mmCIF file of C-alpha atoms in Angstrom:
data_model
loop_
_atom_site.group_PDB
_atom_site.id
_atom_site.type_symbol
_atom_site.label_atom_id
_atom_site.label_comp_id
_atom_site.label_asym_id
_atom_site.label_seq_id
_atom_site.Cartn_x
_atom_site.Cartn_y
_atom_site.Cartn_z
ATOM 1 C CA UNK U 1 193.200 180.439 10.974
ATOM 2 C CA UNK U 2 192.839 176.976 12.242
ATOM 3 C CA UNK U 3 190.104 176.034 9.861
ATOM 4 C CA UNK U 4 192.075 177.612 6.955
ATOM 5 C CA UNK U 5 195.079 175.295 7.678
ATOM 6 C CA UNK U 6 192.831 172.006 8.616
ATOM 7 C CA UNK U 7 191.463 173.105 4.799
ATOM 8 C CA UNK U 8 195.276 173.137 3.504
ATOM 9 C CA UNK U 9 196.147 169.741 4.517
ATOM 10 C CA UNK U 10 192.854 168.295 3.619
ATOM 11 C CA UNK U 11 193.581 169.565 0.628
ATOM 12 C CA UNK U 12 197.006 167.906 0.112
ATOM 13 C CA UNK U 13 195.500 164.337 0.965
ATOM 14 C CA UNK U 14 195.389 162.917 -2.441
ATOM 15 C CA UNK U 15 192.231 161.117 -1.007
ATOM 16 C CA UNK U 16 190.064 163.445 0.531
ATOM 17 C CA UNK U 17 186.222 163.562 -1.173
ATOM 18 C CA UNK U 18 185.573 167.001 -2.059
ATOM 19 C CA UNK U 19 182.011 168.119 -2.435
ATOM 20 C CA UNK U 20 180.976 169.205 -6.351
ATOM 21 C CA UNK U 21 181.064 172.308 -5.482
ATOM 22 C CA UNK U 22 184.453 172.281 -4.016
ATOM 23 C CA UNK U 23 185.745 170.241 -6.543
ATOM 24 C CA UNK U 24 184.323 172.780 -9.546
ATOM 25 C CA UNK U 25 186.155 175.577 -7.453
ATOM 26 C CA UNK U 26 189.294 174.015 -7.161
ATOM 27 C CA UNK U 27 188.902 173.082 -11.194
ATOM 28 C CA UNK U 28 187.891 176.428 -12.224
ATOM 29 C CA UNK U 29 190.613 177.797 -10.063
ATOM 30 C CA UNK U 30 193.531 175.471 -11.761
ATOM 31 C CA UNK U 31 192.275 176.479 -15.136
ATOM 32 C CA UNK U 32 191.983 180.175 -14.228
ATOM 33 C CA UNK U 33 195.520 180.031 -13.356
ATOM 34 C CA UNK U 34 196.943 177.853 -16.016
ATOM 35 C CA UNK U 35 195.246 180.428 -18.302
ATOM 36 C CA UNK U 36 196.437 183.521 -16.800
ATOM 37 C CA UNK U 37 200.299 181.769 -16.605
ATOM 38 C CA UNK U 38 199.788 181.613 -20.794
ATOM 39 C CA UNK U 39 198.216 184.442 -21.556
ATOM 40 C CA UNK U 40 201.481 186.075 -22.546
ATOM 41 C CA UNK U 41 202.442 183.024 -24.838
ATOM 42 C CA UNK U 42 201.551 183.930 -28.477
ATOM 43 C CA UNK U 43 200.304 181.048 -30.853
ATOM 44 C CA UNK U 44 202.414 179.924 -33.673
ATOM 45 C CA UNK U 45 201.370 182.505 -35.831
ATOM 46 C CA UNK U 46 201.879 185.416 -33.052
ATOM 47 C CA UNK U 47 199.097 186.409 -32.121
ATOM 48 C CA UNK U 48 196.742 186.275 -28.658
ATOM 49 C CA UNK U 49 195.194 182.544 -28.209
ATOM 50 C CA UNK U 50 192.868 181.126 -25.383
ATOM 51 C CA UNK U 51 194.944 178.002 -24.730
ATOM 52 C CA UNK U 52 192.256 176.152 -22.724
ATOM 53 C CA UNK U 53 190.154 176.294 -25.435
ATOM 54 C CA UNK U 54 192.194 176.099 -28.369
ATOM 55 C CA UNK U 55 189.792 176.281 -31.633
ATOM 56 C CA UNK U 56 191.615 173.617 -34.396
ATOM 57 C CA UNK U 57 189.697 175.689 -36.799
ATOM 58 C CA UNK U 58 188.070 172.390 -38.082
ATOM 59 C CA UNK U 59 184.993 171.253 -36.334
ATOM 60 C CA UNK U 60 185.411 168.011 -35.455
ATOM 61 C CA UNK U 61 189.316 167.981 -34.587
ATOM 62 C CA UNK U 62 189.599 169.190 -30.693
ATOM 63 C CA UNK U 63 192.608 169.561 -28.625
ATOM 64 C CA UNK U 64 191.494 168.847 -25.109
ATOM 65 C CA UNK U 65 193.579 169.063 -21.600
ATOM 66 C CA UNK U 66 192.254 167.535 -19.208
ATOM 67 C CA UNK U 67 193.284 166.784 -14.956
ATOM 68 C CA UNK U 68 191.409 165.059 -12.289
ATOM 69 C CA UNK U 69 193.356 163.501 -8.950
ATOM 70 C CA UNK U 70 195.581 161.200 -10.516
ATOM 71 C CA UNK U 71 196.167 161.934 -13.937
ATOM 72 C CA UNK U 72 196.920 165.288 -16.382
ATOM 73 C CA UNK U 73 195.844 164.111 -19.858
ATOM 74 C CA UNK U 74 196.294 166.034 -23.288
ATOM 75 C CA UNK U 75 194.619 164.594 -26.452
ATOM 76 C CA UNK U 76 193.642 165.075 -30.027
ATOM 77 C CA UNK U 77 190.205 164.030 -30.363
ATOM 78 C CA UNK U 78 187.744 163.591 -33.220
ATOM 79 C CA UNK U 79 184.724 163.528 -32.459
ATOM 80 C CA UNK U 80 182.814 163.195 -36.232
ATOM 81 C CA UNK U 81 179.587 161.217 -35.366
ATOM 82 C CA UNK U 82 180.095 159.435 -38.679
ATOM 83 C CA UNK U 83 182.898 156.609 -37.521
ATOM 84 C CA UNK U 84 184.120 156.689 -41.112
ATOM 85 C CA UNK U 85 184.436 160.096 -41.341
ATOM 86 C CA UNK U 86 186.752 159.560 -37.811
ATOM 87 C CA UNK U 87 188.845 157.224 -39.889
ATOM 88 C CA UNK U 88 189.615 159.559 -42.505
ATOM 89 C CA UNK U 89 190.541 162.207 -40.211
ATOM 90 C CA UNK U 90 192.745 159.774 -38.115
ATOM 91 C CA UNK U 91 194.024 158.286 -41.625
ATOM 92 C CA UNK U 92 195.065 161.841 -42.373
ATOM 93 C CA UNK U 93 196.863 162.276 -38.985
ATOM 94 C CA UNK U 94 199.073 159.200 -39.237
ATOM 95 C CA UNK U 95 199.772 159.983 -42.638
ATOM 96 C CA UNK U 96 201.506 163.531 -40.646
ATOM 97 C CA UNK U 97 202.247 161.169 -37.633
ATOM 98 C CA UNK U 98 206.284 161.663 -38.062
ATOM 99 C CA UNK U 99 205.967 165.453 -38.003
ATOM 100 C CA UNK U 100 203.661 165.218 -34.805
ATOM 101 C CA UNK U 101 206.427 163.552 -32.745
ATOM 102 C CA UNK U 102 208.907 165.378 -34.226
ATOM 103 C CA UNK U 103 207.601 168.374 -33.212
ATOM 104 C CA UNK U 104 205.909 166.656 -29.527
ATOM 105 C CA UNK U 105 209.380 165.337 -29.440
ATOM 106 C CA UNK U 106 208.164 162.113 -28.160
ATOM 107 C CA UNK U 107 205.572 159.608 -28.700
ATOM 108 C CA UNK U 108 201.443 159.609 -28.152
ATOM 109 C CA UNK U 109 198.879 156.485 -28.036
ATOM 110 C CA UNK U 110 196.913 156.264 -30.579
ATOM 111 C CA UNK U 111 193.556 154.988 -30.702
ATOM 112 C CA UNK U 112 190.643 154.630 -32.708
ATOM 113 C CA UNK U 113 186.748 154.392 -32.163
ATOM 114 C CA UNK U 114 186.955 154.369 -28.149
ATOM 115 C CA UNK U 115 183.905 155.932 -25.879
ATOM 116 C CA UNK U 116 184.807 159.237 -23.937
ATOM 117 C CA UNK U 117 183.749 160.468 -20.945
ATOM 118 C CA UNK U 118 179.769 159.994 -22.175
ATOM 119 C CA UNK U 119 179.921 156.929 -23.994
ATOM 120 C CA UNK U 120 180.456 159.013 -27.342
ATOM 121 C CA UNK U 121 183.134 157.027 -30.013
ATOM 122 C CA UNK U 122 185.551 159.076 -30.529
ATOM 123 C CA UNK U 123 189.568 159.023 -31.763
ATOM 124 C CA UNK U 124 192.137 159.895 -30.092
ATOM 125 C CA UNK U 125 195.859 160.622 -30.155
ATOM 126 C CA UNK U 126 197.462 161.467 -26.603
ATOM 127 C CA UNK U 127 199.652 161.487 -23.781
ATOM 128 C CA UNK U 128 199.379 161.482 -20.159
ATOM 129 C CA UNK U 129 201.115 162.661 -16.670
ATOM 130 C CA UNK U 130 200.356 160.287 -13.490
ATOM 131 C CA UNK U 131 200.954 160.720 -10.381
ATOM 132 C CA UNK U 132 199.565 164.673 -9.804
ATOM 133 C CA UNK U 133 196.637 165.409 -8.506
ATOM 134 C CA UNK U 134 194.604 169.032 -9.546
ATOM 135 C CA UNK U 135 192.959 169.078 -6.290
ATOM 136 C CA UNK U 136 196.708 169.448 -4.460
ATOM 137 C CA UNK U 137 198.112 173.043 -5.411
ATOM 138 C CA UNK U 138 201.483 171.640 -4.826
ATOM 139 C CA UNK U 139 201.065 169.171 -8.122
ATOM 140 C CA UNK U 140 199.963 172.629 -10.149
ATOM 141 C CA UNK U 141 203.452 173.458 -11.187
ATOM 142 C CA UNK U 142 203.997 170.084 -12.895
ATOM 143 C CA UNK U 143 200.426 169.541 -14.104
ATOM 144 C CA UNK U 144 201.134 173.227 -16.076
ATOM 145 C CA UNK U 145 204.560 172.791 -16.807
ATOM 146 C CA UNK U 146 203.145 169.465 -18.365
ATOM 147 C CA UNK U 147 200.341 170.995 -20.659
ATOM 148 C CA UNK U 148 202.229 174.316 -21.325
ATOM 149 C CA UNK U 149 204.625 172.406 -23.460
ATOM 150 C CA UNK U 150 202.808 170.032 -25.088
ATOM 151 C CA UNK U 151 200.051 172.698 -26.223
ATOM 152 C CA UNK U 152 202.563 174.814 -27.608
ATOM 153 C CA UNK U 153 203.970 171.877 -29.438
ATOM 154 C CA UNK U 154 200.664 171.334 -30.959
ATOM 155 C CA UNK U 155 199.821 174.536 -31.924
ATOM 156 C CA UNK U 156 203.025 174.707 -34.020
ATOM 157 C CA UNK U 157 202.411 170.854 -35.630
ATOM 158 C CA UNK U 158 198.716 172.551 -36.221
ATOM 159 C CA UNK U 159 200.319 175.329 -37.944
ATOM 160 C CA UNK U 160 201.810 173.543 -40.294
ATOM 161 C CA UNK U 161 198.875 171.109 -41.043
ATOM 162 C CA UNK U 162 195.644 172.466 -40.383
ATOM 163 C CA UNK U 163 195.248 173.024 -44.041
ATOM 164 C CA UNK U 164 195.370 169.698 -44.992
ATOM 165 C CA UNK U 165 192.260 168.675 -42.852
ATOM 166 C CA UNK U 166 190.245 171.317 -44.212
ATOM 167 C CA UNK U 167 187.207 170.109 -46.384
ATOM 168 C CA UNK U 168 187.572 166.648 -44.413
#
């Protein structure tokens, strides 16, 4: 019992060091949740979706959520390894760019040609939470509350567009 609790408020410090495998627990745990919270939500279209890894449909257009201990991040990314082919997809977005944040109601960055996580260019359109943490269960509420709208949001903008990126 002791240990358990010691655990608990180690785990509320927003700068405790968690080993890899304790942080991949506590990641796989947040997402396991956040999935099991929308799996009742239907997509746009009504039917069953896995909304952590929404499929665009179009292989090189990704909608990615991502959380680590200070930020909750949620992103449009293109990933085409041909930088020109990433323009014309991100030339097609901004040319839908007022029905985005109409239906986002609100505003994204955007930006082109910046590295990712592996030093990959990519394009992205996004917005971002600071101030949780995924490692502190007590930030979970707003870190879903966060990407539950916003995913839905895009689902429905995707709904209405996807067509016009296909054959891109």
């Amino acid at each position: 019992m002791k240990n358990q609790y010691i655990r608990q408020e180690i785990s509320n410090c927003a700068n405790f060091m968690f080993s890899k495998q304790e942080t991949s627990y506590l990641k796989q745990q947040f997402w396991t949740s956040f999935g099991q919270y929308m799996a009742p939500v239907p997509s746009a279209e009504g039917v069953k979706i896995n909304w952590i890894n929404y499929k665009t449909g179009i292989k090189d257009i990704h909608f990615k959520m991502q959380a680590d201990n200070t930020t909750a991040t949620i992103s449009i990314t293109m990933t085409h390894a041909d930088t020109s082919k990433q323009i014309e997809l991100y030339k097609r977005f901004m040319q839908v760019k007022i029905l985005l944040q109409d239906t986002l109601q609100e505003a994204w960055h955007w930006n082109l040609h910046v590295p990712d996580e592996n030093n990959k260019v990519v394009s992205n359109i996004y917005t971002s939470l600071t101030g949780v943490n995924i490692f502190k269960k007590d930030d979970w509420p707003a870190i879903i509350s966060f990407f539950k709208v916003r995913i839905i949001a895009l689902d429905v903008f995707w709904n209405e567009v996807k067509f016009s990126f296909e054959g891109l």
